CSV table of C-alpha atoms in Angstrom, one decimal:
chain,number,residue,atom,x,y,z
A,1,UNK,CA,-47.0,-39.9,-9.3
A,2,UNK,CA,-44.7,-42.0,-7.4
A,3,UNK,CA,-43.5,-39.2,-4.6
A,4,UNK,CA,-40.4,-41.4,-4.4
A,5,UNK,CA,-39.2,-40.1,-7.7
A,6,UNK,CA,-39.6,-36.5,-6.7
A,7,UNK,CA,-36.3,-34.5,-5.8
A,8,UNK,CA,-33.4,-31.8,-7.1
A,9,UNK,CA,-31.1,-31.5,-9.2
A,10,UNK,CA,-28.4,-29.4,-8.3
A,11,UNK,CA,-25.3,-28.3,-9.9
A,12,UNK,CA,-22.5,-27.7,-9.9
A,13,UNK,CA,-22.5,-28.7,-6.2
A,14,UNK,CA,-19.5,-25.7,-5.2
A,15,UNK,CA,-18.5,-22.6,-7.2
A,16,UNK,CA,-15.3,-20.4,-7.3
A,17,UNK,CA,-15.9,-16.9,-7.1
A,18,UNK,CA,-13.1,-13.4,-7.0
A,19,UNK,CA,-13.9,-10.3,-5.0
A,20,UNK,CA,-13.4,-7.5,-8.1
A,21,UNK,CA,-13.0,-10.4,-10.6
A,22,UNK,CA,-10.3,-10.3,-12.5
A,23,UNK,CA,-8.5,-12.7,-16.3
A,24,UNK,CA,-8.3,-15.6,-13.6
A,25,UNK,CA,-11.3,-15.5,-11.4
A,26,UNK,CA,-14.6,-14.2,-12.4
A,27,UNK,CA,-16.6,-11.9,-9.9
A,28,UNK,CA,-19.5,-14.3,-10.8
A,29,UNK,CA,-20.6,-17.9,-11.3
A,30,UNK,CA,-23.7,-19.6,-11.6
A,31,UNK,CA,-25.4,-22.8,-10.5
A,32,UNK,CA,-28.8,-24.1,-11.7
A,33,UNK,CA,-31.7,-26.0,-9.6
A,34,UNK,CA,-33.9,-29.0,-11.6
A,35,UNK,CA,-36.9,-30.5,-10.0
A,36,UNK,CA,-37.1,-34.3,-11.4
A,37,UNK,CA,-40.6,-35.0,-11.5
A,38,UNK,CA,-44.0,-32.8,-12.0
A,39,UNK,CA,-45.0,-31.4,-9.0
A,40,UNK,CA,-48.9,-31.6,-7.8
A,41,UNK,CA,-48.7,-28.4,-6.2
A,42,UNK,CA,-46.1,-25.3,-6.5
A,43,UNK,CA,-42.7,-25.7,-5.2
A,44,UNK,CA,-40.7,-22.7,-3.8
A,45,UNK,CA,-36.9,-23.4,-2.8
A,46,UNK,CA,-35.6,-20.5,-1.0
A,47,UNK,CA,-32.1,-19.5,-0.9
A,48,UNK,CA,-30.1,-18.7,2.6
A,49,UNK,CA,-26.8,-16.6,2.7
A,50,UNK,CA,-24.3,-14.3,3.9
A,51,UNK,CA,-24.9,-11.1,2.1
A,52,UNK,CA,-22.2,-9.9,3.7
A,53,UNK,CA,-19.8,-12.2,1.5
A,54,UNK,CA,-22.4,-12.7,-1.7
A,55,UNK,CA,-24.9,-11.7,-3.7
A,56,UNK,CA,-27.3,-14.0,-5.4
A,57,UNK,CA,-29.7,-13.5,-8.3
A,58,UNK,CA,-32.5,-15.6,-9.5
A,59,UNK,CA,-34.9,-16.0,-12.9
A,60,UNK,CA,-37.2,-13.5,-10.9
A,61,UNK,CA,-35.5,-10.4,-10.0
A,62,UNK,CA,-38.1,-9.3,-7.9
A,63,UNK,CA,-37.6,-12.7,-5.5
A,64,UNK,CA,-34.1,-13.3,-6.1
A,65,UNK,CA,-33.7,-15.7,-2.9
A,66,UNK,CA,-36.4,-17.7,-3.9
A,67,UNK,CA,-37.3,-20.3,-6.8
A,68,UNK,CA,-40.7,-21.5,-8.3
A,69,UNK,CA,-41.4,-24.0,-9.6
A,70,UNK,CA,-44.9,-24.8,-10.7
A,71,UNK,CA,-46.6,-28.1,-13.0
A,72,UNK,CA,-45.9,-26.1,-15.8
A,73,UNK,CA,-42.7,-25.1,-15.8
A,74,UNK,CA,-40.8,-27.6,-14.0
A,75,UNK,CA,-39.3,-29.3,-16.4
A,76,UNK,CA,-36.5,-25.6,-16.3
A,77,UNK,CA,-34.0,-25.6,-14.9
A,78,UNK,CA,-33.7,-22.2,-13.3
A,79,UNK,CA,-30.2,-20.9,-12.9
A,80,UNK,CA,-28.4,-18.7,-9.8
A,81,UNK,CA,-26.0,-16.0,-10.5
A,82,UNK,CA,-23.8,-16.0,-7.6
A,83,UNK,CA,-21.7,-12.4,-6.9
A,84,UNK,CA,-18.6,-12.2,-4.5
A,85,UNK,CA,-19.1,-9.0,-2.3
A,86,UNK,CA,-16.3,-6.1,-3.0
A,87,UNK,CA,-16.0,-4.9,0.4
A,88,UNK,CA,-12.7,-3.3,1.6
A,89,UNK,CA,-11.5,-5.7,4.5
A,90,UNK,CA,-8.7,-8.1,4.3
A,91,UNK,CA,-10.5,-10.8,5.5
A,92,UNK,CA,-8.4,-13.4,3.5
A,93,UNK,CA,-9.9,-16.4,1.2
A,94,UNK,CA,-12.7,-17.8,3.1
A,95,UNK,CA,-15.9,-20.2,2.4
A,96,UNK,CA,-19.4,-19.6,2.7
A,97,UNK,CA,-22.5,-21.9,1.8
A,98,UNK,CA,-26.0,-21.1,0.0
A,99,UNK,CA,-28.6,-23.6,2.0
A,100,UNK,CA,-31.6,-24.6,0.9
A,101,UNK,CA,-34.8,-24.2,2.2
A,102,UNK,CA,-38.0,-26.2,0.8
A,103,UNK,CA,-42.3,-25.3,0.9
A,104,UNK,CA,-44.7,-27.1,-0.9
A,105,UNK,CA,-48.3,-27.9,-0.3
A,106,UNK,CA,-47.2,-31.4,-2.0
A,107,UNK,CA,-46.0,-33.3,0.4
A,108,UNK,CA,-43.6,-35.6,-1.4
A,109,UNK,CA,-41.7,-32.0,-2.4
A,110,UNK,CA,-42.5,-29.8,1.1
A,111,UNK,CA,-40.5,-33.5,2.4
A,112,UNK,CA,-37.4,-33.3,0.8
A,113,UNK,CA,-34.0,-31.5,1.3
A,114,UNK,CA,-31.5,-30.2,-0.5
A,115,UNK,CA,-28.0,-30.2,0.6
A,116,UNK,CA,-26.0,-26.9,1.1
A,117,UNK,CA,-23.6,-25.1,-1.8
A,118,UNK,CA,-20.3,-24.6,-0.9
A,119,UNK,CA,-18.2,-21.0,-2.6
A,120,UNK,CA,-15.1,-20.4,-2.2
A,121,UNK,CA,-14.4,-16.8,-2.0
A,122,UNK,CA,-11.1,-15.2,-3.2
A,123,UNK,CA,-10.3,-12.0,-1.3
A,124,UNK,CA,-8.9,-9.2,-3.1
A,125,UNK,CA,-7.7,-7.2,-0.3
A,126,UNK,CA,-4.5,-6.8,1.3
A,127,UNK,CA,-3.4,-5.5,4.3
A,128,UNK,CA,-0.4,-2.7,4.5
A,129,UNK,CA,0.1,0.6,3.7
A,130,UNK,CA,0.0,2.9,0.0
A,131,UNK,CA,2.5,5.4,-0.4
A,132,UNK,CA,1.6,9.0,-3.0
A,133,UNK,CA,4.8,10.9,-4.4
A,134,UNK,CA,7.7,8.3,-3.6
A,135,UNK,CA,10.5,8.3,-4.1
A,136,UNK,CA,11.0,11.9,-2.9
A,137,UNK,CA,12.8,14.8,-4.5
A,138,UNK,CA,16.4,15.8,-4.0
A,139,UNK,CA,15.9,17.6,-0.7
A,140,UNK,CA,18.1,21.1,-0.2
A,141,UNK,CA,20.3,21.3,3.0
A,142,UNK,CA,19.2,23.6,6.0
A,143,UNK,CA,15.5,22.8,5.8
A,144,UNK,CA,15.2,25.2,2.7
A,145,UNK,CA,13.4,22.6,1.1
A,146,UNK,CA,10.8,20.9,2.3
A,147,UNK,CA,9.1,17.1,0.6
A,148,UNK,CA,5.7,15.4,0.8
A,149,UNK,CA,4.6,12.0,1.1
A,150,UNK,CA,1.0,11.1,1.6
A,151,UNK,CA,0.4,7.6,3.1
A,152,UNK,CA,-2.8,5.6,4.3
A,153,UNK,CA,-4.3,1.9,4.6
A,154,UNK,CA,-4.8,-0.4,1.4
A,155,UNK,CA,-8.1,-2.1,3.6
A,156,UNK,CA,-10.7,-1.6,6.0
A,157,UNK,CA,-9.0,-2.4,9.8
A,158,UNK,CA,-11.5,-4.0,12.2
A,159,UNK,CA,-9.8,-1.2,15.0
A,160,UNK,CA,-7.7,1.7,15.0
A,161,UNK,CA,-4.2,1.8,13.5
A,162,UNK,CA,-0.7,3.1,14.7
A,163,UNK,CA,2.0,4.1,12.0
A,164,UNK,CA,5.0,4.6,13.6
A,165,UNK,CA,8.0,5.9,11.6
A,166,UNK,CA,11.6,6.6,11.7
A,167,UNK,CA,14.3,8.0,10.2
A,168,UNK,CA,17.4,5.2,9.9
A,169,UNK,CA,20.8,5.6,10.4
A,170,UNK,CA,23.1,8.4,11.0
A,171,UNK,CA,21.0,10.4,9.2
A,172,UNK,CA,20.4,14.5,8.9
A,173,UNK,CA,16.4,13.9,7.5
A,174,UNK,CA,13.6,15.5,10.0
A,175,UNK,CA,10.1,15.0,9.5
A,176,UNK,CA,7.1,16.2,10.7
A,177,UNK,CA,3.3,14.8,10.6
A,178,UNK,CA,1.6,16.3,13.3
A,179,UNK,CA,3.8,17.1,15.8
A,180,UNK,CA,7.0,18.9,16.0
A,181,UNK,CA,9.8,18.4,13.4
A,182,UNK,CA,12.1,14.9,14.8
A,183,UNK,CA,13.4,11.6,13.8
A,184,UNK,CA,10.4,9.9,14.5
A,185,UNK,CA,6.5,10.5,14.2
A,186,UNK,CA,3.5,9.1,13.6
A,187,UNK,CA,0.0,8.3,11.8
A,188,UNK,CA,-3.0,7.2,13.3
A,189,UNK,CA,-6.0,5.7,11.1
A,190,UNK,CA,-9.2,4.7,12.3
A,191,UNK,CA,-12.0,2.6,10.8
A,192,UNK,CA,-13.6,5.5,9.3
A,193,UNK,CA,-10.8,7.3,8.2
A,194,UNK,CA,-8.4,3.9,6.6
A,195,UNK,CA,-8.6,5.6,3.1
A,196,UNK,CA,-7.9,9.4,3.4
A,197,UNK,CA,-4.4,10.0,2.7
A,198,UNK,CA,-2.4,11.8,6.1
A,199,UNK,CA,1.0,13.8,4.9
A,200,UNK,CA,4.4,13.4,6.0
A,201,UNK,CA,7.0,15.9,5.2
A,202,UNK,CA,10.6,15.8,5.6
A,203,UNK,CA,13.4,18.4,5.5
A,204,UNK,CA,17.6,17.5,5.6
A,205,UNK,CA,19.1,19.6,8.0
A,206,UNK,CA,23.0,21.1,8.0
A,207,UNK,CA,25.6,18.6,8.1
């Protein structure tokens, strides 16, 4: 065989993928890798990532970052189910490449390269905080009554976080996390804590 003819086909050469999917972005996409001439010898292409940002899949479950191709069955085109990662930081949209890594005792394969695939990631998380049991009740005057609200993170900080609050205006509302009852108190999430709801209550005082 001429080993000048020997190479990949690879395609498509970038993919699109949605962390939680969703009816415009899929979680998943795929890709498929063609050799385009009989090998002499077995060719492996092995995939390199960031499992921190995918997942990828291939024919053989058991060596899912790595291809075979052998003189039989070359002619397949083996395909690549690539998986966005659901993690819970707010990391934004980012990009992240699959390269390519080539061994072959033939020598016009174990020779070649392949060039890297580009995905584009869509993030699903946002940063700010979820609120549980607003809007409140009507509150009874002289602190007979007291309300709830429970409040924490919508995604995974990198550090610790401070929630400071306040109570606007020329207003008669107290409320309390913590501390003592006031016009102003606070929350404090760390990274291991971001999604357990803290409570704030609040009272109306006398006029």
């Amino acid at each position: 065989h001429d080993p000048s003819l020997k190479g990949f086909q690879v395609g498509p050469d970038s993919l699109g993928v949605c962390e939680g999917g969703g009816s415009l972005c899929a979680n998943e996409a795929e890709f498929t890798v063609q050799l385009l001439m009989t090998p002499d010898e077995d060719v492996e292409v092995i995939l390199d990532y960031d499992e921190q940002q995918i997942e990828v899949e291939g024919n053989s479950k058991s060596l899912s970052d790595t291809l075979v191709f052998t003189p039989e069955n070359w002619q397949a085109s083996q395909r690549v189910t690539v998986t966005a990662v659901n993690d819970d930081e707010s990391e934004g949209d980012l990009e992240t490449e699959i390269a390519f890594t080539v061994n072959s005792s033939d020598a016009g394969y174990d020779s070649l390269t392949i060039d890297a695939l580009t995905v584009f990631i869509e993030d699903n998380d946002q940063i700010g905080l979820l609120f549980d049991g607003v809007p409140l009740p009507a509150i009874v005057e002289g602190g007979l009554s007291v309300r709830e609200f429970d409040v924490r993170l919508s995604s995974r900080p990198t550090s610790g976080v401070d929630v400071a609050m306040s109570v606007l205006g020329d207003s008669h509302l107290e409320i309390i996390t913590n501390g003592g009852w006031g016009q102003t108190a606070s929350l404090s999430f760390s990274i291991l804590d971001w999604a357990v709801e803290k409570t704030v209550q609040v009272r109306a005082l006398d006029d």
